[in-house]
Coordinates of C-alpha atoms in Angstrom, one line a residue:
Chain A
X1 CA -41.4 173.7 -14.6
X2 CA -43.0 175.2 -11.5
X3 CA -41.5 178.2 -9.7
X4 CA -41.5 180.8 -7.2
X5 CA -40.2 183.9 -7.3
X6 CA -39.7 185.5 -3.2
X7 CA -38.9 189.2 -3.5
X8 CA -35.8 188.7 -1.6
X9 CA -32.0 188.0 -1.7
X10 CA -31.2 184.0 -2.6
X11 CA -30.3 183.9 0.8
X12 CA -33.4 185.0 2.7
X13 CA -35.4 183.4 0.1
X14 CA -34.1 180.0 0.9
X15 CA -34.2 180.5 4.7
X16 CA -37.8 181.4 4.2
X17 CA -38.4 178.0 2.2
X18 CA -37.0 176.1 5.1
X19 CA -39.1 177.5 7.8
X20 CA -41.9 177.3 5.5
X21 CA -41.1 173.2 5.1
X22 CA -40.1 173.2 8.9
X23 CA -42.8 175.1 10.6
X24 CA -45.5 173.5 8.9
X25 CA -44.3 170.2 9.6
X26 CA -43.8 168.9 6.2
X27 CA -40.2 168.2 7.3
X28 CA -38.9 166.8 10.4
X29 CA -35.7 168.5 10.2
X30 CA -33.3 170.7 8.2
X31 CA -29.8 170.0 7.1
X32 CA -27.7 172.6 6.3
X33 CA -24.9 175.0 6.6
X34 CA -24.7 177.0 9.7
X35 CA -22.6 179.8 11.3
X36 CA -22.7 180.4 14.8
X37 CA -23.5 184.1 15.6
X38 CA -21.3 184.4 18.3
X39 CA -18.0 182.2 17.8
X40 CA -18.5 183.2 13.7
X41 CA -17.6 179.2 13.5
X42 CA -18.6 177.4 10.5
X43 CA -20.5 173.9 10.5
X44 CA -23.1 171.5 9.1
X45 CA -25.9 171.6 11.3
X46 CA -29.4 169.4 11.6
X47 CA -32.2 171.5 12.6
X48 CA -35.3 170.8 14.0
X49 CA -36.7 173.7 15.6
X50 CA -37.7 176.7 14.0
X51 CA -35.6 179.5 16.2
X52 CA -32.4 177.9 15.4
X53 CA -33.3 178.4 11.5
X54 CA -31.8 182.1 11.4
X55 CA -28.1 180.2 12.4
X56 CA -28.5 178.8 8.9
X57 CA -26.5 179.8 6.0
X58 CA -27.8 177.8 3.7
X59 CA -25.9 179.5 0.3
X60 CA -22.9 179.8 1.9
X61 CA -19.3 178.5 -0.3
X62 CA -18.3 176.6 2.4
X63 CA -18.0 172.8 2.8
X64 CA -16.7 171.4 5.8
X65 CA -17.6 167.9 5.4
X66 CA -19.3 166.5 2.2
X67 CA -22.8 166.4 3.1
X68 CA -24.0 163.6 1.7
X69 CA -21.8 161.3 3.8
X70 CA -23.5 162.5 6.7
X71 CA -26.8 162.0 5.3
X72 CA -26.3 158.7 4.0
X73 CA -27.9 157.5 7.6
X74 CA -29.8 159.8 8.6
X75 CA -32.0 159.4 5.0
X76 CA -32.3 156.3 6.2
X77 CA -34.0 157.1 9.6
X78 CA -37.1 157.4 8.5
X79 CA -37.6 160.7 9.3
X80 CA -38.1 163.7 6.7
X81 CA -35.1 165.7 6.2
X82 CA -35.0 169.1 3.8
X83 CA -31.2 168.7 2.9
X84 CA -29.4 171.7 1.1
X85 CA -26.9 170.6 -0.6
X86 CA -24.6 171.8 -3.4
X87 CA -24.4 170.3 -6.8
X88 CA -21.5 168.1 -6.5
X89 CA -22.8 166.7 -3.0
X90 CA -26.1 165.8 -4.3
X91 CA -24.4 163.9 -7.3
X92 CA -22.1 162.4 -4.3
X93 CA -25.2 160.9 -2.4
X94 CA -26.8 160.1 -5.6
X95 CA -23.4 157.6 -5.9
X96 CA -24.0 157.0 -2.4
X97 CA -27.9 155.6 -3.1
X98 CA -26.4 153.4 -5.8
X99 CA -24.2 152.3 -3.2
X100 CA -26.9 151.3 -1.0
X101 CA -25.5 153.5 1.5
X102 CA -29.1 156.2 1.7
X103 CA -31.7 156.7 0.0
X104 CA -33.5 159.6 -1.5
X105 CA -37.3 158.5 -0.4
X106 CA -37.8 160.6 2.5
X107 CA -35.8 164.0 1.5
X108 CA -36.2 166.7 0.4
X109 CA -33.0 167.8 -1.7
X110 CA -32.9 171.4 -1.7
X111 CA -29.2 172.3 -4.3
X112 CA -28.5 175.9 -6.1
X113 CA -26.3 177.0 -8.4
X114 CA -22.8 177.0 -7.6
X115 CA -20.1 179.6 -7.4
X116 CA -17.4 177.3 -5.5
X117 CA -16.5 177.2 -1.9
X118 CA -13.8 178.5 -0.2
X119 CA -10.5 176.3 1.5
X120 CA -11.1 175.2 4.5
X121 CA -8.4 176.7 5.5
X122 CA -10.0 179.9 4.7
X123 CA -13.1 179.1 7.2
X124 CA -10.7 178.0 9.8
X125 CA -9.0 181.0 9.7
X126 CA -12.2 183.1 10.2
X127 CA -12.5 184.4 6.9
X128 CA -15.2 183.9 5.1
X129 CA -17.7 186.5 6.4
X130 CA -14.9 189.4 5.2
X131 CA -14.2 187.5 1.6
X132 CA -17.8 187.2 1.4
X133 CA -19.1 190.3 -0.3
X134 CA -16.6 190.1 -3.1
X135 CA -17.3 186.6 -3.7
X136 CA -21.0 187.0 -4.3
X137 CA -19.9 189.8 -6.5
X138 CA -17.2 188.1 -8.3
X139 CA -20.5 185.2 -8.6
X140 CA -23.7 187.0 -9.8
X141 CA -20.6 188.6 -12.7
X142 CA -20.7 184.6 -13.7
X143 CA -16.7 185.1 -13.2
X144 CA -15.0 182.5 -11.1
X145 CA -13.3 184.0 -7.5
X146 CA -9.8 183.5 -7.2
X147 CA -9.8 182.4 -3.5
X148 CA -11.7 179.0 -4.0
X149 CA -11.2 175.4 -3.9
X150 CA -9.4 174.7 -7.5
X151 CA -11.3 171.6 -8.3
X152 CA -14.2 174.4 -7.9
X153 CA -12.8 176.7 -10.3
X154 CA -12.7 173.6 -12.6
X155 CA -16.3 172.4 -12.1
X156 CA -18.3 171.9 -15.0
X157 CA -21.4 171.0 -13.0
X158 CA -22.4 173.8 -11.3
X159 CA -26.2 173.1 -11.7
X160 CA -27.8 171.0 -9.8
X161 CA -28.8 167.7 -11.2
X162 CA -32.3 166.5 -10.2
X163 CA -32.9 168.5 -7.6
X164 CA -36.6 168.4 -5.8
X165 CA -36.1 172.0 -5.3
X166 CA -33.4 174.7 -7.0
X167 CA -32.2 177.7 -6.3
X168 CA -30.7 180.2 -8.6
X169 CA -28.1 182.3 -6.7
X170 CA -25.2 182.2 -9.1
X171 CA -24.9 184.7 -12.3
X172 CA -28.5 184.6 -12.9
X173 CA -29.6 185.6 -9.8
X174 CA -28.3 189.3 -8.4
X175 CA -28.8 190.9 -5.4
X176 CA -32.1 192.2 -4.4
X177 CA -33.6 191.3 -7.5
X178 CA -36.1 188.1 -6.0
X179 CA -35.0 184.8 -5.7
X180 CA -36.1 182.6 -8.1
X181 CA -36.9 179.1 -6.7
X182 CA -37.8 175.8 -9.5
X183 CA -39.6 172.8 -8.5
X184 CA -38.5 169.7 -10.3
X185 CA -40.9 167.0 -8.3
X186 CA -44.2 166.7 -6.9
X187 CA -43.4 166.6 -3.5
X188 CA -41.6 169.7 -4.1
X189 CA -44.7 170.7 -5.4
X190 CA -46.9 169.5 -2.8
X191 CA -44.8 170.5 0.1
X192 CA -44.8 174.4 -1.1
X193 CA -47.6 174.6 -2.5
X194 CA -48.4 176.9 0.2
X195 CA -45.5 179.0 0.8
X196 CA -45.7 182.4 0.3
X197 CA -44.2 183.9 -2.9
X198 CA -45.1 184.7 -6.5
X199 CA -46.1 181.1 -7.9
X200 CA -45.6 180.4 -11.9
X201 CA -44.0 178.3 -14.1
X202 CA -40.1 179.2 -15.5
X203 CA -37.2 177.4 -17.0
X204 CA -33.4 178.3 -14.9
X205 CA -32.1 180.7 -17.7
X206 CA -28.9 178.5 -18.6
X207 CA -27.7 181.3 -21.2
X208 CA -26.8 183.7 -18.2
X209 CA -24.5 181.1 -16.9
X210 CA -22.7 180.6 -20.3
X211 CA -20.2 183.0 -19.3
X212 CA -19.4 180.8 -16.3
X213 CA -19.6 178.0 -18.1
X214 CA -16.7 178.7 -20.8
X215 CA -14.8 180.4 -18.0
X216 CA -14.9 177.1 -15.5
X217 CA -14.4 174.9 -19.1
X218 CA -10.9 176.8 -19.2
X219 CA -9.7 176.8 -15.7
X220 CA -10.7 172.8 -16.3
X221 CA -8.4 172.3 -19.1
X222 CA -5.5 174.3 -17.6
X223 CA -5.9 172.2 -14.2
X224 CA -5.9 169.1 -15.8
X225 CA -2.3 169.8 -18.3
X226 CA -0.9 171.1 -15.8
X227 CA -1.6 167.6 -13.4
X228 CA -1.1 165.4 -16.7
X229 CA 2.4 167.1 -16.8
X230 CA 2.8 166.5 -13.4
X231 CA 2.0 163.1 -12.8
X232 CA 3.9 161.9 -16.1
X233 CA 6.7 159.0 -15.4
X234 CA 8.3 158.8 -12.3
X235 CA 10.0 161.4 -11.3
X236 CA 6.3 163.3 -11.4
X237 CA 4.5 160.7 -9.5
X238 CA 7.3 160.9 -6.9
X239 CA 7.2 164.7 -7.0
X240 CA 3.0 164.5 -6.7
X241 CA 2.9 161.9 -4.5
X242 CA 6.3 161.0 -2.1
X243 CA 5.1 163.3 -0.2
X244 CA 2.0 161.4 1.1
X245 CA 2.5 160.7 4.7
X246 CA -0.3 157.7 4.6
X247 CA -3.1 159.3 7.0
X248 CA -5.5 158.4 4.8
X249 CA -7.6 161.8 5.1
X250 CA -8.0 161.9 1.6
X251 CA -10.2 158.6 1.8
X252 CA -12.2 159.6 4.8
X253 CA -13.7 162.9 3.6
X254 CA -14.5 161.2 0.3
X255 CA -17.9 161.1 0.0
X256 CA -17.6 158.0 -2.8
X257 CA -14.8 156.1 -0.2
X258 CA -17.8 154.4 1.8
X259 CA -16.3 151.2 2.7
X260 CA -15.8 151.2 6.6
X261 CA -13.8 148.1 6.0
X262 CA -11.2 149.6 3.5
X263 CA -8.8 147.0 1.8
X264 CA -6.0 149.4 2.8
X265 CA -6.6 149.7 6.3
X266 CA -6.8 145.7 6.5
X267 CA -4.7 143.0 7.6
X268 CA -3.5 143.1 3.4
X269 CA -1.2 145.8 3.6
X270 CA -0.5 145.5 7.4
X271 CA 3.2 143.9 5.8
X272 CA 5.1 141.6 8.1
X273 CA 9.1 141.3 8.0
X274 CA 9.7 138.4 5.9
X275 CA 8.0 141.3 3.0
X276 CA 10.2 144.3 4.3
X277 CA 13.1 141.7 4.3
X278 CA 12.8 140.4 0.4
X279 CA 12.3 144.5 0.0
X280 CA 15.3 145.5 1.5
X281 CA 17.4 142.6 0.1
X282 CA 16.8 144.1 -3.2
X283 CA 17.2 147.3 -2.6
X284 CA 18.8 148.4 0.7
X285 CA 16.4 151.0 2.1
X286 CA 12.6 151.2 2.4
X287 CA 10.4 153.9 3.0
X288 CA 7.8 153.9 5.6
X289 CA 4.9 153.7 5.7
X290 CA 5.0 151.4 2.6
X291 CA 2.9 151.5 -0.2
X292 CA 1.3 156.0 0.2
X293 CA 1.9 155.7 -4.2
X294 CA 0.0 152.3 -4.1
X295 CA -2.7 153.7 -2.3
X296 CA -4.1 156.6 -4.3
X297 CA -3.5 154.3 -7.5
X298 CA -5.7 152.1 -5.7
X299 CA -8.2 154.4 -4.9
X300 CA -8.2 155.6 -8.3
X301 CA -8.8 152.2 -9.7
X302 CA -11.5 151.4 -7.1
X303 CA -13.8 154.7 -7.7
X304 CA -12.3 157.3 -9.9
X305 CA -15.4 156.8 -12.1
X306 CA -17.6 158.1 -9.4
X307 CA -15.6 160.9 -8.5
X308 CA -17.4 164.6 -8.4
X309 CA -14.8 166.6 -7.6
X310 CA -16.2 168.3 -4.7
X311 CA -12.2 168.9 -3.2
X312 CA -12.4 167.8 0.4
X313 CA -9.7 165.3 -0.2
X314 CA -7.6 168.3 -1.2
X315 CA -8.3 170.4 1.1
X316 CA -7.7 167.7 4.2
X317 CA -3.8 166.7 3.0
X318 CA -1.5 167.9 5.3
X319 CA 1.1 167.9 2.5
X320 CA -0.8 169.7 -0.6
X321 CA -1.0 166.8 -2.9
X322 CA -3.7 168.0 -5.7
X323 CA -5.5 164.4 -5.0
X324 CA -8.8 166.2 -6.2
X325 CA -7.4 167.2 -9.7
X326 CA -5.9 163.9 -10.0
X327 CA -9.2 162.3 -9.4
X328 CA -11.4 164.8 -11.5
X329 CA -8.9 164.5 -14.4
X330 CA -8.8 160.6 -13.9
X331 CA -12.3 159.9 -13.3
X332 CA -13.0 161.9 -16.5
X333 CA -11.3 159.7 -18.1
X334 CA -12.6 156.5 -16.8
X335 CA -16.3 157.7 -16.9
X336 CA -16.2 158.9 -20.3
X337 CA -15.5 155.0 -21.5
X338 CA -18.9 154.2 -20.4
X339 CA -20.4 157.4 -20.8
X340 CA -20.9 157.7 -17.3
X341 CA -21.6 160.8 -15.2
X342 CA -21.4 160.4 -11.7
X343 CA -24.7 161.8 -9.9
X344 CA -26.4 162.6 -13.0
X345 CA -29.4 159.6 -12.5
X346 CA -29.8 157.3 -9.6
X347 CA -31.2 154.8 -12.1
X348 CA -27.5 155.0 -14.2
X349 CA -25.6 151.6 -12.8
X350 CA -21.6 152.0 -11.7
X351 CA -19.9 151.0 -14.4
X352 CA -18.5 148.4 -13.0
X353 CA -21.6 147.0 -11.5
X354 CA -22.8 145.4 -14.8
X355 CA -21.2 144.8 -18.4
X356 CA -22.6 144.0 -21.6
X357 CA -21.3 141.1 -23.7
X358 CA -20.2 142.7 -26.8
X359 CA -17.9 145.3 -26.1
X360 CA -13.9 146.3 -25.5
X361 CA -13.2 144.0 -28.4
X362 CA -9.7 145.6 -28.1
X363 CA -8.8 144.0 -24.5
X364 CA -7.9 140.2 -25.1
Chain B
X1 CA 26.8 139.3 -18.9
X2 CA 23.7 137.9 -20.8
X3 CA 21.0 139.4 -22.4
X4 CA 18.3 141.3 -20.2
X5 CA 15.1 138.9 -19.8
X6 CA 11.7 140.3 -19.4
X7 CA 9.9 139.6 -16.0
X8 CA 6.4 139.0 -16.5
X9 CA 3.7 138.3 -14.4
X10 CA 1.0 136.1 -15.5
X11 CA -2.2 136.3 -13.8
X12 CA -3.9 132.7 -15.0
X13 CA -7.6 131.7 -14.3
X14 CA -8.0 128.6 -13.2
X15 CA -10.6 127.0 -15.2
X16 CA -9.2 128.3 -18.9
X17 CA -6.2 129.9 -19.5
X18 CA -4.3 128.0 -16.6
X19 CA -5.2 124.6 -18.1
X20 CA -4.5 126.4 -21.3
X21 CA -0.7 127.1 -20.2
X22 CA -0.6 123.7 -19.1
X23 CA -1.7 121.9 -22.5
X24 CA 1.1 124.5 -23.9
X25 CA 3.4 122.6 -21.8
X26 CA 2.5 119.0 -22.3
X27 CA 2.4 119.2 -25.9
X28 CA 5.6 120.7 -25.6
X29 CA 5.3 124.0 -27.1
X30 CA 8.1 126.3 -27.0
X31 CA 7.4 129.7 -25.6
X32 CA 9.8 132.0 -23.9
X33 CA 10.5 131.1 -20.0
X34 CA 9.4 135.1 -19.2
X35 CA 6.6 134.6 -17.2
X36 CA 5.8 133.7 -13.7
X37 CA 2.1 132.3 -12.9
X38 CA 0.3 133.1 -10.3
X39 CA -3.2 130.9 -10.6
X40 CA -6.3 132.7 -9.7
X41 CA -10.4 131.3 -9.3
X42 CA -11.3 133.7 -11.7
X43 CA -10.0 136.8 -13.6
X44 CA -13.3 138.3 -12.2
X45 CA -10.9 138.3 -8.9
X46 CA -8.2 140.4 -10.6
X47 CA -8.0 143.8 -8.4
X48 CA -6.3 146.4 -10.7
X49 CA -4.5 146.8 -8.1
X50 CA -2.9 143.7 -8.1
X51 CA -1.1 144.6 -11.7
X52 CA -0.5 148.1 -10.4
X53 CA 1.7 146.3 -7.0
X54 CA 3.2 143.9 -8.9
X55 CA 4.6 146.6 -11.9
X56 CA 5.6 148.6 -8.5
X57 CA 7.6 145.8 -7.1
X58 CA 9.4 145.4 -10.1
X59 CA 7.7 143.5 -12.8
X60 CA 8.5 144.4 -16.8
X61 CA 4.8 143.5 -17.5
X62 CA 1.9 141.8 -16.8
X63 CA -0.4 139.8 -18.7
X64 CA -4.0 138.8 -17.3
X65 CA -5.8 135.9 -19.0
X66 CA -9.0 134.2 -18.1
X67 CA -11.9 132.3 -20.2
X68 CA -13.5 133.7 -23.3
X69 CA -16.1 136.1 -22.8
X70 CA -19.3 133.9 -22.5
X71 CA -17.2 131.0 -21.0
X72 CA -16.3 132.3 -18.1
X73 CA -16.7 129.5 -15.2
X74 CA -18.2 131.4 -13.2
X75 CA -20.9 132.6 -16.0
X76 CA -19.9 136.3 -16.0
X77 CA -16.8 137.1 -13.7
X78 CA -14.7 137.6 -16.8
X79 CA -17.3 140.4 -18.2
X80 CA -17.2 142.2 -15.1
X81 CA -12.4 141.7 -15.3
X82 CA -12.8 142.9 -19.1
X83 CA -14.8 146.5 -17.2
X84 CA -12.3 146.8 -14.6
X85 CA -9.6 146.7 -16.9
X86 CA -10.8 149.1 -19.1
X87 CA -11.1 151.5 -16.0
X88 CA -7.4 150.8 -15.5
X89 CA -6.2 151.2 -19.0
X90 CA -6.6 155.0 -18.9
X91 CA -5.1 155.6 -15.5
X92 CA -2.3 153.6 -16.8
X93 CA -1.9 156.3 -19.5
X94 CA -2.3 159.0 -17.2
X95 CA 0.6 158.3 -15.1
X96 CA 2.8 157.8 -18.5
X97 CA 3.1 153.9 -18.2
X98 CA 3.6 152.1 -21.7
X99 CA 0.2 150.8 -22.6
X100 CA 2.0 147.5 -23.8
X101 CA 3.2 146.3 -20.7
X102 CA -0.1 145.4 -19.1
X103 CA -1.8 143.0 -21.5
X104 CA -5.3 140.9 -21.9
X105 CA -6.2 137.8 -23.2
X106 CA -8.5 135.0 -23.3
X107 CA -7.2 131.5 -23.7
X108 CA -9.8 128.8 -23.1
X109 CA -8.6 124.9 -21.7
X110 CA -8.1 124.2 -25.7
X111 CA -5.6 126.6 -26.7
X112 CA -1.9 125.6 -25.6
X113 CA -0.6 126.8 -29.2
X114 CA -2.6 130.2 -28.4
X115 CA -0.9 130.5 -25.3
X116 CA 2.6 130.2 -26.8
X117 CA 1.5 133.0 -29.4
X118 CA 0.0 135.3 -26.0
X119 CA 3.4 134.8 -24.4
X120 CA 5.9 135.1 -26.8
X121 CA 4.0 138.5 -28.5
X122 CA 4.2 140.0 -24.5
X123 CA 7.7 138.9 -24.5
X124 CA 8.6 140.4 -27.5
X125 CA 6.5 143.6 -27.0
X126 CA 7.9 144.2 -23.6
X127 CA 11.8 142.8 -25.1
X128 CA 11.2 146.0 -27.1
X129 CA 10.1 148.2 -24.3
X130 CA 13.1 147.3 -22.6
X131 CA 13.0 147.3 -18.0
X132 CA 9.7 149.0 -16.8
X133 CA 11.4 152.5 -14.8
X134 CA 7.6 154.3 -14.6
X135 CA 6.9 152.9 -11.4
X136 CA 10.2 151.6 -9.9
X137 CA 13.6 153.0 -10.6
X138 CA 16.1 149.5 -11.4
X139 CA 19.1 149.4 -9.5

């Protein structure tokens, strides 16, 4: 695989690659994360001129909307975009392609290794530039920092699938050491063929993230017990999820959620009194809004199988429901069936997309 | 008071398995009188979610049934059912429901005395389960 090594921190090294791709007009514009100097206010920003490049912060563990569901139509514009984006987003717009809803042609993905991102609650609170330091620490150790999102801690995927261009900057990568950057396409190829850095050829040395690897593996298992014995029977599904108070966040940060016409939102569940009335008959009281339980089991049904466990829909609930490690344990399960990893190969078919005539021999 | 009866929701498609329960009838099979029909174009139009709202509102099981895989009327909506409700089986598990209570079958136009057998094995399966309290406490 083709590489190049820039004798600077990950996070110069990538800024460099974007003004490299920017200024010499092999992209139109630039999409990534971006502090503002003066506010210290953290957003996703699209770039197109080159003095706005130093706002980026490309690397940084913050997420404050899943990328790829802004970039689903701005792939579509026609215009070349370099997109940085982390793992799990990429896989997310990958699902998103299959979906119809982008399409890779005209980018430029740009993903790096993963250490997690913080709460968002963290970045609204102005904290991420004082936990910083001890985060990057905590990451090029290959240990997992306390203070992020826990569907992050419990990401197995932390290396960017199919990437045009990678980055190491977790665990193999430490400070001031270079920043290794691979090349997995030929536009990659082509577009930096010129940029300025040690070119060679080099592999991402998996074996230095092993230790990040078995430690995520664990913090996986432990989430998902600990939601299996929560969600168990109905005293736990009440506990987990009475508290919903039906705003539907959860569905609109999901990068996999696309549909703008959602079945729950529509005229279906919009229940009229003669349905509140056979309700109430029966039991005497109902609690409103009708149907929060109904609509996460929906949700699972409808695309558990694509979930990547990125966390926004955590992170949005006003009430703390773990709806991200009840999807990522969920969607485990329902990918696994047809070997299915979401993101992994925009070629894959949703599962439920096709079929095959001989199987499931157990159903019916 | 009498014995507590199973309520089970049968989710029928039209071309097979509703003509099937009707054969069933007319040749005056006995099966038990535990299900309620609800006759749909295709079990290709099944939404999981339909068996998740109607175990919610207080249903003991349900039992989908459309054509045999390769008759399907539609040529392939029942391939595309048999998918979705393998996605559904495991989140079923998940949140601790009896697997038995949400079953599958295929019953073509031909086979009333199959459909006796489907019902009366649900019946007895879910008779044994005793009143679904996963999703819906019984009052």
């Amino acid at each position: 695989m083709s590489s190049i090594t820039i004798e600077k921190s990950a996070s110069k090294g990538i800024n460099d690659l974007l003004r490299h791709l920017l200024s010499t007009g092999k992209v139109d514009a630039v999409l990534a994360m971006r502090m503002m100097p003066d506010t210290g206010a953290w957003d996703l920003a699209l770039v197109t001129d080159v003095k706005n490049l130093k706002e980026l912060k490309p690397l940084a563990p913050v997420m404050t909307v899943n990328a790829s569901q802004v970039l689903s139509n701005l792939s579509l514009s026609g215009k070349k975009i370099a997109a940085v984006l982390k793992p799990c987003e990429l896989r997310a717009f990958v699902e998103r392609v299959k979906r119809e809803q982008g399409s890779l042609e005209n980018l430029f993905t740009i993903s790096h290794t993963c250490g997690g991102v913080f709460p968002l609650d963290l970045v609204a609170e102005g904290k991420v530039d004082r936990l910083l330091p001890k985060y990057e620490k905590v990451v090029s150790a290959g240990e997992i920092p306390s203070n992020i999102r826990d569907t992050c801690k419990a990401c197995e995927h932390f290396i960017p699938m199919n990437a045009d261009i990678m980055v190491s900057a977790a665990g193999e990568c430490k400070p001031g050491e270079g920043c290794m950057i691979y090349l997995n396409s030929d536009k990659a190829r082509e577009a930096l063929s010129e940029c300025t850095g040690e070119h060679g050829s080099a592999v991402l040395d998996s074996t230095s993230l092993e230790k990040l690897a078995t430690a995520r593996a664990r913090e996986r298992e432990k989430l998902f017990s600990s939601i299996e014995k929560d969600c168990s029977g109905l005293d736990g599904l009440v506990n987990i999820f009475g508290k919903c108070v039906g705003c539907h966040g959860c569905s609109r940060v999901c990068p996999i959620c696309y549909c703008t016409l959602c079945d729950f939102e529509s005229i279906n569940f919009d229940y009229n009194l003669p349905y509140f009335e056979e309700h109430l008959a029966r039991k005497g009281a109902l609690r409103l809004p009708p149907d929060t339980m109904l609509f996460h089991m929906g949700r699972l049904t409808h695309m558990s199988f694509s979930c990547v466990g990125c966390g926004m829909c955590s992170d949005v609930c006003p009430v703390g429901i773990p709806v991200a490690a009840v999807f990522s344990r969920t969607g485990e399960s329902t990918a696994s069936i047809f070997d299915y990893l979401p993101g992994r190969d925009v070629t894959e078919e949703i599962p439920v997309m096709i079929f095959k005539e001989e199987e499931f021999p157990e159903l019916g | 008071m009498s014995e507590w009866q199973p309520r089970i929701l049968a989710i029928l498609c039209n071309w097979c398995s509703y003509a099937g329960a009707d054969l069933a009838g007319v040749s005056r099979m006995q099966y038990p009188p535990s299900i309620r029909v609800v006759r749909i174009p295709c079990s290709g139009r099944v939404d999981p979610l339909f068996i998740m709202k109607s175990l919610q509102s207080g249903f003991d099981g349900v039992l989908v049934s459309g054509c045999h895989p390769g008759d399907c009327h539609y040529i392939s909506g029942n391939y595309v059912a048999r998918r979705k409700f393998a996605v559904l089986k495991p989140l079923l598990e998940f949140i601790g429901l009896e697997p038995n209570r949400v079953q599958f079958s295929w019953i073509s136009a031909g086979e009333g005395d199959r459909f006796a057998k489907v019902v009366t094995k649900i019946t007895e399966d879910i008779r044994e389960l005793g009143p679904a309290t996963r999703l819906v406490k019984k009052t």
